[in-house]
Amino acid sequence: MTKGKMASLLMIGATVVALYNPKPAKAGTVLPTLFAERYCTYRDMGASFNDAINQASDDSTISSNSWFMLPSGVRSDIKEASGAAVRRCPQYNNK
């Protein structure tokens, strides 16, 4: 992976973590592949970065707690979801 791609992955990952704030009723685990598919679809439809993240998070969160906290302080499911989004639609990185 190039430094540029790594920087993009880290930036979108940090942004997703900062913006992702699950509602108490939707607390659970984010399904990475579904998140990426929905995020990219919403962006393709013209949604803003924030709106796409919020809607994709709502659509892809299930009532399970199968994630764990990484040493960096980031939830494993959020990191996987942000990486999946970067790979699926890199044209929206940092935008």
XYZ file of N, CA, C and O in Angstrom:
380
model
N 0.846 -1.165 0.000
C 0.000 0.000 0.000
C 0.897 1.235 0.000
O 1.831 1.314 0.779
N 0.574 2.197 -0.858
C 1.385 3.399 -0.936
C 1.107 4.312 0.258
O 0.087 4.175 0.930
N 2.022 5.252 0.487
C 1.839 6.190 1.600
C 0.575 7.014 1.403
O -0.136 7.307 2.356
N 0.286 7.390 0.168
C -0.913 8.173 -0.116
C -2.185 7.411 0.214
O -3.111 7.957 0.803
N -2.224 6.140 -0.167
C -3.398 5.320 0.137
C -3.529 5.111 1.633
O -4.623 5.144 2.182
N -2.401 4.890 2.310
C -2.431 4.709 3.753
C -2.933 5.983 4.432
O -3.752 5.922 5.345
N -2.472 7.126 3.967
C -2.917 8.398 4.543
C -4.418 8.583 4.329
O -5.131 9.026 5.228
N -4.904 8.216 3.137
C -6.334 8.322 2.858
C -7.130 7.410 3.767
O -8.161 7.802 4.304
N -6.666 6.196 3.933
C -7.341 5.245 4.806
C -7.389 5.768 6.229
O -8.432 5.734 6.876
N -6.287 6.274 6.711
C -6.247 6.792 8.078
C -7.132 8.018 8.232
O -7.807 8.171 9.245
N -7.146 8.881 7.221
C -7.960 10.086 7.321
C -9.444 9.753 7.335
O -10.181 10.243 8.173
N -9.894 8.908 6.405
C -11.310 8.569 6.401
C -11.656 7.766 7.653
O -12.706 7.953 8.235
N -10.736 6.911 8.097
C -10.983 6.153 9.318
C -11.153 7.065 10.515
O -12.068 6.901 11.318
N -10.291 8.047 10.642
C -10.384 8.993 11.754
C -11.667 9.806 11.658
O -12.329 10.075 12.665
N -12.037 10.175 10.441
C -13.259 10.959 10.257
C -14.484 10.124 10.579
O -15.402 10.604 11.245
N -14.499 8.879 10.128
C -15.625 8.005 10.435
C -15.753 7.826 11.934
O -16.843 7.928 12.495
N -14.635 7.599 12.598
C -14.674 7.411 14.044
C -15.182 8.676 14.723
O -15.991 8.621 15.636
N -14.730 9.825 14.256
C -15.144 11.084 14.871
C -16.628 11.363 14.633
O -17.314 11.897 15.515
N -17.129 11.010 13.464
C -18.512 11.320 13.129
C -19.496 10.247 13.562
O -20.667 10.524 13.755
N -19.031 9.015 13.683
C -19.935 7.922 13.999
C -20.309 7.980 15.465
O -19.478 7.823 16.337
N -21.556 8.253 15.715
C -22.044 8.344 17.080
C -23.357 7.582 17.144
O -24.414 8.156 16.951
N -23.285 6.277 17.387
C -24.514 5.488 17.331
C -25.523 5.949 18.370
O -25.172 6.301 19.482
N -26.761 5.980 17.962
C -27.840 6.322 18.881
C -28.009 5.170 19.875
O -27.766 4.023 19.531
N -28.430 5.458 21.089
C -28.575 4.374 22.072
C -29.391 3.192 21.569
O -29.031 2.054 21.802
N -30.457 3.458 20.822
C -31.290 2.353 20.334
C -30.579 1.546 19.256
O -30.909 0.403 19.018
N -29.605 2.147 18.581
C -28.899 1.473 17.504
C -27.505 1.017 17.918
O -26.713 0.631 17.091
N -27.203 1.095 19.198
C -25.879 0.670 19.647
C -25.678 -0.778 19.231
O -26.590 -1.594 19.314
N -24.520 -1.088 18.772
C -24.236 -2.430 18.319
C -22.987 -2.471 17.482
O -22.047 -1.723 17.722
N -22.998 -3.318 16.485
C -21.839 -3.540 15.629
C -22.151 -3.088 14.210
O -23.218 -3.369 13.681
N -21.192 -2.400 13.603
C -21.315 -1.972 12.208
C -20.804 -3.103 11.324
O -19.711 -3.623 11.540
N -21.593 -3.488 10.340
C -21.194 -4.503 9.370
C -20.389 -3.802 8.275
O -20.954 -3.014 7.499
N -19.091 -4.051 8.193
C -18.217 -3.287 7.298
C -18.604 -3.304 5.826
O -18.620 -2.252 5.179
N -18.925 -4.447 5.279
C -19.248 -4.527 3.856
C -20.540 -3.781 3.545
O -20.619 -3.053 2.547
N -21.533 -3.930 4.403
C -22.800 -3.217 4.198
C -22.594 -1.712 4.361
O -23.126 -0.918 3.586
N -21.808 -1.316 5.354
C -21.512 0.101 5.538
C -20.891 0.679 4.269
O -21.317 1.724 3.785
N -19.874 0.007 3.740
C -19.179 0.505 2.551
C -20.130 0.594 1.360
O -20.120 1.594 0.627
N -20.945 -0.415 1.161
C -21.886 -0.413 0.039
C -22.855 0.760 0.166
O -23.082 1.496 -0.796
N -23.404 0.964 1.349
C -24.371 2.048 1.556
C -23.705 3.416 1.479
O -24.239 4.340 0.879
N -22.532 3.556 2.099
C -21.815 4.829 2.058
C -21.548 5.241 0.607
O -21.842 6.366 0.205
N -21.024 4.320 -0.182
C -20.699 4.622 -1.576
C -21.956 4.916 -2.385
O -21.961 5.824 -3.231
N -23.020 4.189 -2.132
C -24.286 4.432 -2.834
C -24.820 5.818 -2.516
O -25.236 6.556 -3.426
N -24.813 6.189 -1.248
C -25.308 7.521 -0.873
C -24.445 8.621 -1.474
O -24.959 9.630 -1.944
N -23.137 8.424 -1.487
C -22.259 9.424 -2.101
C -22.523 9.504 -3.602
O -22.567 10.599 -4.166
N -22.723 8.356 -4.266
C -23.035 8.348 -5.700
C -24.329 9.121 -5.977
O -24.478 9.730 -7.034
N -25.250 9.089 -5.030
C -26.529 9.776 -5.185
C -26.427 11.260 -4.849
O -27.410 11.989 -4.960
N -25.247 11.710 -4.410
C -25.047 13.128 -4.148
C -25.086 13.537 -2.688
O -25.038 14.728 -2.380
N -25.179 12.574 -1.780
C -25.205 12.906 -0.352
C -23.856 13.470 0.076
O -22.815 13.112 -0.475
N -23.880 14.342 1.055
C -22.639 14.879 1.604
C -21.905 13.782 2.366
O -22.486 12.743 2.706
N -20.653 14.025 2.643
C -19.841 13.078 3.410
C -20.519 12.732 4.731
O -20.702 11.566 5.062
N -20.914 13.756 5.484
C -21.534 13.527 6.791
C -22.853 12.780 6.679
O -23.114 11.853 7.453
N -23.695 13.182 5.733
C -24.983 12.511 5.564
C -24.805 11.052 5.154
O -25.518 10.173 5.639
N -23.848 10.800 4.257
C -23.602 9.425 3.810
C -23.115 8.558 4.970
O -23.555 7.420 5.123
N -22.211 9.091 5.782
C -21.715 8.327 6.931
C -22.837 8.046 7.918
O -23.005 6.918 8.395
N -23.611 9.062 8.229
C -24.693 8.873 9.204
C -25.725 7.860 8.720
O -26.139 6.975 9.474
N -26.137 7.975 7.467
C -27.144 7.054 6.953
C -26.583 5.638 6.804
O -27.244 4.667 7.164
N -25.361 5.521 6.294
C -24.743 4.200 6.160
C -24.559 3.547 7.528
O -24.750 2.333 7.669
N -24.214 4.331 8.532
C -24.071 3.801 9.893
C -25.400 3.267 10.402
O -25.467 2.179 10.970
N -26.467 4.050 10.201
C -27.795 3.598 10.618
C -28.191 2.309 9.908
O -28.725 1.392 10.523
N -27.921 2.254 8.606
C -28.326 1.105 7.801
C -27.534 -0.162 8.128
O -28.026 -1.267 7.896
N -26.320 -0.014 8.596
C -25.434 -1.174 8.735
C -25.142 -1.593 10.173
O -24.316 -2.464 10.397
N -25.819 -0.996 11.133
C -25.588 -1.345 12.534
C -26.592 -2.399 12.973
O -27.797 -2.244 12.774
N -26.077 -3.466 13.565
C -26.935 -4.534 14.076
C -26.803 -4.583 15.599
O -25.839 -4.084 16.166
N -27.778 -5.189 16.236
C -27.766 -5.263 17.699
C -26.905 -6.429 18.170
O -27.396 -7.476 18.555
N -25.623 -6.211 18.101
C -24.625 -7.186 18.518
C -23.429 -6.401 19.027
O -23.236 -5.251 18.656
N -22.676 -6.989 19.864
C -21.463 -6.333 20.354
C -20.263 -7.217 20.062
O -19.523 -7.594 20.953
N -20.062 -7.503 18.783
C -18.974 -8.394 18.387
C -17.722 -7.622 17.972
O -16.907 -8.126 17.238
N -17.582 -6.405 18.435
C -16.400 -5.605 18.140
C -15.518 -5.561 19.388
O -15.933 -5.940 20.472
N -14.298 -5.091 19.188
C -13.392 -4.903 20.320
C -12.631 -3.603 20.111
O -12.553 -3.080 19.004
N -12.122 -3.063 21.194
C -11.378 -1.816 21.131
C -9.931 -2.124 20.773
O -9.296 -2.957 21.405
N -9.440 -1.467 19.750
C -8.050 -1.627 19.325
C -7.141 -0.804 20.240
O -7.612 0.128 20.894
N -5.857 -1.124 20.299
C -4.936 -0.350 21.140
C -4.940 1.144 20.815
O -4.665 1.966 21.682
N -5.285 1.499 19.590
C -5.326 2.903 19.184
C -6.554 3.630 19.729
O -6.687 4.840 19.564
N -7.468 2.888 20.361
C -8.684 3.493 20.892
C -9.827 3.536 19.897
O -10.849 4.163 20.130
N -9.669 2.854 18.772
C -10.687 2.803 17.720
C -11.382 1.452 17.789
O -10.739 0.425 17.995
N -12.691 1.454 17.610
C -13.433 0.197 17.581
C -13.066 -0.587 16.333
O -12.926 -0.035 15.244
N -12.928 -1.900 16.474
C -12.526 -2.754 15.350
C -13.524 -2.705 14.203
O -13.124 -2.670 13.035
N -14.817 -2.673 14.490
C -15.817 -2.652 13.419
C -15.785 -1.333 12.651
O -15.943 -1.317 11.428
N -15.518 -0.245 13.331
C -15.450 1.062 12.678
C -14.226 1.129 11.763
O -14.294 1.604 10.633
N -13.101 0.617 12.254
C -11.889 0.611 11.427
C -12.099 -0.240 10.180
O -11.729 0.153 9.078
N -12.702 -1.413 10.346
C -12.957 -2.279 9.191
C -13.929 -1.620 8.216
O -13.749 -1.709 6.997
N -14.952 -0.956 8.736
C -15.939 -0.296 7.871
C -15.309 0.850 7.085
O -15.564 1.001 5.889
N -14.477 1.641 7.744
C -13.848 2.758 7.035
C -12.887 2.247 5.966
O -12.831 2.787 4.862
N -12.147 1.175 6.266
C -11.252 0.583 5.273
C -12.023 0.030 4.087
O -11.602 0.186 2.933
N -13.162 -0.595 4.361
C -13.983 -1.144 3.282
C -14.513 -0.021 2.385
O -14.548 -0.161 1.159
N -14.890 1.106 2.983
C -15.389 2.240 2.205
C -14.284 2.828 1.328
O -14.516 3.170 0.169
N -13.081 2.921 1.869
C -11.942 3.449 1.097
C -11.665 2.565 -0.107
O -11.425 3.055 -1.210
N -11.711 1.258 0.103
C -11.439 0.338 -1.006
C -12.566 0.323 -2.033
O -12.324 0.206 -3.227
N -13.796 0.435 -1.580
C -14.938 0.319 -2.481
C -15.138 1.565 -3.342
O -15.514 1.459 -4.522
N -14.915 2.733 -2.776
C -15.131 3.961 -3.564
C -14.060 4.997 -3.212
O -14.334 5.998 -2.568
N -12.831 4.751 -3.663
C -11.724 5.655 -3.340
C -11.906 7.065 -3.884
O -11.253 7.992 -3.409
N -12.780 7.235 -4.836
C -13.000 8.582 -5.395
C -13.557 9.540 -4.360
O -13.492 10.754 -4.538
N -14.093 9.041 -3.265
C -14.675 9.907 -2.233
C -13.757 10.093 -1.028
O -14.158 10.695 -0.044
N -12.549 9.586 -1.080
C -11.617 9.770 0.036
C -11.357 11.252 0.248
O -11.126 11.988 -0.702
N -11.371 11.656 1.483
C -11.050 13.039 1.871
C -11.976 14.073 1.252
O -11.576 15.216 1.078
N -13.172 13.693 0.911
C -14.120 14.662 0.313
C -15.428 14.626 1.044
O -15.946 13.638 1.384
